[in-house]
Coordinates of C-alpha atoms in Angstrom, one line a residue:
Chain A
M132 CA 0.1 0.1 -0.1
P133 CA 2.7 2.6 0.7
W134 CA 4.4 1.8 -2.6
L135 CA 1.1 2.4 -4.5
A136 CA 0.6 5.6 -2.7
G137 CA 4.0 6.7 -3.2
M138 CA 3.8 5.8 -7.1
S139 CA 0.5 7.5 -7.2
G140 CA 2.0 10.7 -5.7
L141 CA 5.0 10.7 -8.0
L142 CA 2.7 10.2 -11.1
V143 CA 0.4 13.0 -10.0
A144 CA 3.4 15.2 -9.3
F145 CA 5.0 14.5 -12.7
G146 CA 1.6 15.0 -14.4
L147 CA 1.1 18.4 -12.8
Y148 CA 4.8 19.4 -13.9
L149 CA 3.6 18.2 -17.5
T150 CA 0.4 20.1 -17.2
W151 CA 1.9 23.6 -15.9
F152 CA 5.2 23.6 -17.6
V153 CA 5.4 21.5 -20.6
V154 CA 1.8 21.6 -22.2
P155 CA 1.6 24.5 -24.7
P156 CA -1.8 26.5 -24.6
D157 CA -4.5 25.6 -27.1
Y158 CA -4.9 27.7 -30.0
Q159 CA -8.6 28.1 -29.4
Q160 CA -9.0 27.6 -25.6
G161 CA -5.6 29.2 -24.7
E162 CA -4.4 28.5 -20.9
T163 CA -8.1 27.3 -20.2
V164 CA -7.1 23.9 -21.7
R165 CA -5.2 23.1 -18.4
I166 CA -8.4 22.5 -16.7
M167 CA -8.9 19.6 -19.2
Y168 CA -6.2 17.7 -17.4
I169 CA -8.1 17.3 -14.3
H170 CA -11.3 17.2 -15.8
V171 CA -10.9 14.5 -18.2
P172 CA -9.3 12.1 -15.6
A173 CA -11.9 12.8 -13.3
A174 CA -14.7 12.0 -15.6
W175 CA -12.9 8.7 -16.6
L176 CA -12.6 7.9 -12.9
G177 CA -16.3 8.8 -12.3
V178 CA -17.4 6.4 -14.8
F179 CA -14.6 3.7 -14.1
F180 CA -15.7 3.4 -10.5
Y181 CA -19.4 3.0 -11.3
G182 CA -18.2 0.3 -13.8
A183 CA -16.4 -1.4 -11.0
M184 CA -19.4 -1.0 -8.6
A185 CA -21.6 -2.6 -11.4
L186 CA -19.3 -5.5 -11.5
S187 CA -19.2 -5.7 -7.8
A188 CA -22.9 -5.6 -7.7
I189 CA -23.0 -8.8 -9.9
G190 CA -20.5 -10.4 -7.5
T191 CA -22.8 -9.5 -4.6
L192 CA -26.3 -10.9 -6.4
V193 CA -24.7 -14.0 -8.3
W194 CA -22.0 -15.2 -5.9
R195 CA -22.9 -13.3 -2.7
H196 CA -19.0 -12.9 -2.3
P197 CA -18.6 -10.6 0.8
L198 CA -15.7 -8.6 -0.7
A199 CA -17.8 -7.7 -3.8
D200 CA -20.1 -5.9 -1.4
V201 CA -16.9 -4.4 0.3
A202 CA -15.4 -3.1 -3.0
Q203 CA -18.7 -1.7 -4.0
R204 CA -19.1 0.2 -0.6
A205 CA -15.7 1.4 -0.6
A206 CA -15.9 2.7 -4.2
A207 CA -19.1 4.8 -4.1
P208 CA -17.8 7.8 -2.3
I209 CA -14.3 8.0 -4.4
G210 CA -16.5 7.7 -7.6
A211 CA -19.0 10.5 -6.5
A212 CA -16.1 12.6 -5.4
F213 CA -14.4 12.6 -8.8
T214 CA -17.7 12.7 -10.6
L215 CA -18.1 16.0 -8.5
I216 CA -14.8 17.2 -9.5
C217 CA -15.7 16.3 -13.2
L218 CA -18.8 18.3 -13.0
V219 CA -17.4 21.6 -11.3
T220 CA -14.1 21.8 -13.5
G221 CA -16.2 21.5 -16.5
S222 CA -18.5 24.1 -15.2
L223 CA -15.4 26.2 -14.9
W224 CA -14.1 25.5 -18.0
G225 CA -17.6 26.1 -19.8
K226 CA -17.8 29.6 -18.3
P227 CA -15.1 31.2 -20.4
M228 CA -15.3 28.7 -23.4
W229 CA -19.1 28.5 -23.7
G230 CA -20.1 31.5 -22.0
T231 CA -22.1 29.7 -19.4
Y232 CA -21.6 27.4 -16.4
W233 CA -24.2 25.0 -17.3
V234 CA -26.5 23.7 -20.1
W235 CA -28.8 20.9 -20.1
D236 CA -26.7 19.0 -22.6
A237 CA -27.1 15.3 -22.9
R238 CA -23.3 14.7 -21.7
L239 CA -23.6 17.2 -18.9
T240 CA -27.0 16.0 -17.7
S241 CA -25.8 12.2 -17.8
M242 CA -22.9 13.1 -15.5
L243 CA -25.1 14.8 -13.3
V244 CA -27.4 11.9 -13.1
L245 CA -24.4 9.7 -12.3
F246 CA -23.5 11.9 -9.5
L247 CA -27.2 11.9 -8.2
I248 CA -26.9 7.9 -8.6
Y249 CA -24.1 7.9 -6.4
C250 CA -25.5 10.1 -3.9
G251 CA -28.6 7.9 -3.8
I252 CA -26.4 4.7 -3.2
I253 CA -24.4 6.3 -0.4
A254 CA -27.8 7.7 1.3
L255 CA -29.4 4.1 0.7
W256 CA -26.3 2.6 2.7
R257 CA -26.9 4.8 5.5
T258 CA -30.7 4.0 5.7
I259 CA -30.7 0.2 5.7
E260 CA -29.1 -0.9 8.9
D261 CA -28.8 -4.7 7.9
P262 CA -25.6 -5.1 5.8
N263 CA -27.0 -8.1 4.0
R264 CA -30.3 -6.3 3.0
A265 CA -28.3 -3.2 2.0
A266 CA -25.9 -5.0 0.0
R267 CA -28.6 -6.6 -2.1
A268 CA -30.8 -3.4 -2.6
I269 CA -27.7 -1.3 -3.5
A270 CA -26.5 -4.1 -5.9
I271 CA -29.9 -3.6 -7.6
L272 CA -29.9 0.0 -7.7
T273 CA -26.3 0.0 -9.0
L274 CA -27.1 -2.3 -11.8
V275 CA -30.1 -0.3 -12.6
G276 CA -27.8 2.8 -12.6
A277 CA -25.5 1.1 -14.9
V278 CA -27.9 1.9 -17.9
N279 CA -26.5 5.3 -17.5
L280 CA -22.8 4.4 -18.5
P281 CA -23.4 3.9 -22.2
I282 CA -26.0 7.0 -22.1
I283 CA -22.8 9.0 -20.7
K284 CA -20.2 7.4 -23.5
F285 CA -22.5 7.7 -26.4
S286 CA -24.7 10.9 -25.6
V287 CA -22.3 13.0 -27.9
N288 CA -23.2 10.9 -30.7
W289 CA -26.8 10.1 -30.3
W290 CA -27.9 13.9 -29.5
S291 CA -26.6 17.2 -30.8
T292 CA -24.5 18.4 -27.7
L293 CA -22.6 21.6 -27.0
H294 CA -19.8 18.9 -25.4
Q295 CA -17.4 18.0 -27.9
P296 CA -17.4 14.4 -29.4
A297 CA -14.7 11.7 -28.3
S298 CA -11.4 13.0 -28.9
I299 CA -9.1 10.3 -27.2
M300 CA -10.7 6.8 -28.1
R301 CA -12.2 7.2 -31.3
M302 CA -12.2 5.6 -34.8
G303 CA -9.1 6.9 -36.7
G304 CA -7.0 7.8 -33.7
S305 CA -6.9 10.6 -31.1
S306 CA -7.6 14.0 -32.5
I307 CA -5.4 15.6 -29.9
D308 CA -2.0 16.8 -30.9
P309 CA 0.7 14.4 -29.0
S310 CA 2.1 17.3 -27.3
M311 CA -1.3 17.7 -25.4
L312 CA -2.2 14.0 -25.6
Y313 CA 0.7 12.3 -23.8
P314 CA 0.5 14.6 -20.6
L315 CA -3.3 14.0 -20.6
L316 CA -2.5 10.4 -20.7
E317 CA -0.3 10.5 -17.9
M318 CA -2.5 12.5 -15.8
I319 CA -5.3 9.7 -16.7
L320 CA -2.8 7.2 -15.2
A321 CA -1.9 9.1 -12.3
F322 CA -5.5 9.8 -11.3
T323 CA -6.3 6.2 -12.0
L324 CA -3.6 4.8 -9.8
L325 CA -4.4 7.4 -7.0
G326 CA -8.0 6.3 -7.3
I327 CA -7.1 2.5 -7.1
T328 CA -5.0 3.4 -3.9
L329 CA -7.8 5.1 -2.2
H330 CA -10.1 2.4 -3.2
L331 CA -8.0 -0.5 -1.9
Y332 CA -7.2 1.4 1.4
A333 CA -11.1 2.1 1.8
M334 CA -11.7 -1.4 1.3
R335 CA -9.4 -2.6 4.1
T336 CA -11.1 0.0 6.4
E337 CA -14.6 -1.3 5.4
I338 CA -13.4 -4.8 6.4
L339 CA -12.1 -3.6 9.7
R340 CA -15.5 -1.7 10.1
R341 CA -17.4 -5.1 9.5
R342 CA -15.2 -6.7 12.1
V343 CA -16.0 -4.0 14.7
R344 CA -19.6 -4.6 14.0
A345 CA -19.4 -8.5 14.3
L346 CA -17.3 -8.2 17.6
T347 CA -19.9 -5.6 18.7
I348 CA -22.8 -7.5 18.0
R349 CA -21.3 -10.9 19.6
E350 CA -20.4 -8.8 22.6
A351 CA -24.1 -7.4 22.8
E352 CA -25.5 -11.0 22.3
R353 CA -23.3 -12.5 25.2
L354 CA -24.2 -9.7 27.6
D355 CA -27.7 -10.3 26.7
T356 CA -27.5 -13.8 27.6
G357 CA -26.2 -13.1 30.9
A358 CA -22.4 -13.3 30.2
V359 CA -20.0 -10.6 31.3
P360 CA -16.5 -9.9 30.0
I361 CA -13.6 -11.2 32.3
R362 CA -11.8 -8.0 31.7
P363 CA -12.8 -4.7 29.9
V364 CA -11.6 -3.7 26.5
S365 CA -8.0 -3.6 26.6
A366 CA -4.8 -4.4 24.7
G367 CA -4.2 -8.0 23.7
R368 CA -5.2 -10.5 20.9
T369 CA -8.0 -12.2 22.3
N370 CA -11.7 -11.3 22.5
Q371 CA -12.7 -14.6 24.2
G372 CA -12.4 -13.4 27.8
F373 CA -16.1 -13.7 28.8
Q374 CA -17.6 -15.9 31.7
T375 CA -21.1 -16.6 32.5
T376 CA -22.5 -15.0 35.8
P377 CA -23.7 -17.6 38.4
Chain B
M216 CA 6.4 32.2 -8.7
S217 CA 6.3 32.9 -12.7
L218 CA 5.1 29.5 -14.4
G219 CA 6.4 31.3 -17.6
F220 CA 2.9 32.0 -18.9
D221 CA 0.1 34.4 -18.4
L222 CA -3.1 32.6 -17.1
S223 CA -5.1 35.8 -17.6
P224 CA -7.9 36.5 -18.6
H225 CA -9.1 33.3 -17.2
A226 CA -6.9 32.6 -14.2
G227 CA -9.6 32.4 -11.7
F228 CA -11.3 29.5 -13.5
I229 CA -8.1 27.7 -13.8
V230 CA -6.8 28.1 -10.4
G231 CA -10.3 27.5 -9.1
S232 CA -10.6 24.4 -10.8
Y233 CA -7.3 23.1 -9.5
A234 CA -8.1 24.2 -6.0
F235 CA -11.4 22.5 -5.8
T236 CA -9.6 19.4 -7.0
A237 CA -6.9 19.7 -4.4
L238 CA -9.4 20.2 -1.7
V239 CA -11.9 17.3 -2.8
I240 CA -9.1 15.1 -3.2
G241 CA -7.2 16.0 0.1
G242 CA -10.5 15.6 1.7
L243 CA -10.8 12.1 0.4
I244 CA -7.4 11.1 1.7
V245 CA -8.2 12.7 5.1
R246 CA -11.3 11.1 5.4
A247 CA -9.9 7.8 4.5
L248 CA -7.0 8.1 6.9
R249 CA -9.2 9.2 9.8
D250 CA -12.0 6.5 9.3
N251 CA -9.2 3.9 9.1
R252 CA -7.6 5.1 12.5
A253 CA -10.9 5.1 14.0
Q254 CA -11.6 1.6 12.9
K255 CA -8.3 0.4 14.1
R256 CA -9.0 2.1 17.6
A257 CA -12.5 0.2 17.9
L258 CA -10.6 -3.0 17.0
A259 CA -8.0 -2.4 19.5
A260 CA -10.5 -1.7 22.3
F261 CA -12.0 -5.2 21.5
G262 CA -8.5 -6.3 21.8
D263 CA -8.5 -7.7 18.4
G264 CA -4.9 -8.2 16.9
A265 CA -5.8 -7.2 13.4
G266 CA -6.5 -3.5 14.6
E267 CA -3.2 -3.2 15.5
R268 CA -1.7 -4.1 12.0
S269 CA -0.3 -1.0 9.9

């Protein structure tokens, strides 16, 4: 984990160096193009984490694997945060370039819907107390929401939008000049590694949280059946120190 | 510090974008660290060895 975090930090630092000191200004956007080096990676991660959550949802519903639910729960706030970054930086780019912070354009609206779905999933998790019930409900909601992913991707092709069409992954190769494309790809890689690092760390924390919950329930049950702990909570490796009251 | 170029007339939008991103990502990192520490403390209170691992 420290290696991943270190590599993420180095890649982000290198990406920022490229963005601020190497990338030339765009002939139309001028210096404002520098916003794209955080907007595009954030948009990618917003979609990437939702895709990962949809796969985890299948793992929860089909195989009922507990790690799938852990992965899904850990991914939601991270995906929501990057989607929010995408929306806000896009808005801050839109004002000087389009003359407005927001339009109800298909791409912008579908990204806003993605953010709202993230918020709904996080809220639902906080609403349902039983983790197993929550996992199933959220897995279903996540899969329903996954319909939005192809809408986000193809919105610029299906509808006439103010948002530009695909310029990195498209037939015939990227339309971006290599002097701008490679730093952008570097920032996408850096953000992805940072996101994965945060996700793995959040998964470890979620596993700890579930262990705490299981121990809390076990202790409550033992106390409820008349058992008392031999010693109060303290250092040591065992939590088996309970005895039955006479 | 001079960056070797002039951000104006859109400096506010550019710097604002980076500042917001730094704020959100910084918040994510701080939240992750605090949450992890809180769970480890809770586990340690139960005397669970796993909570003591780094």
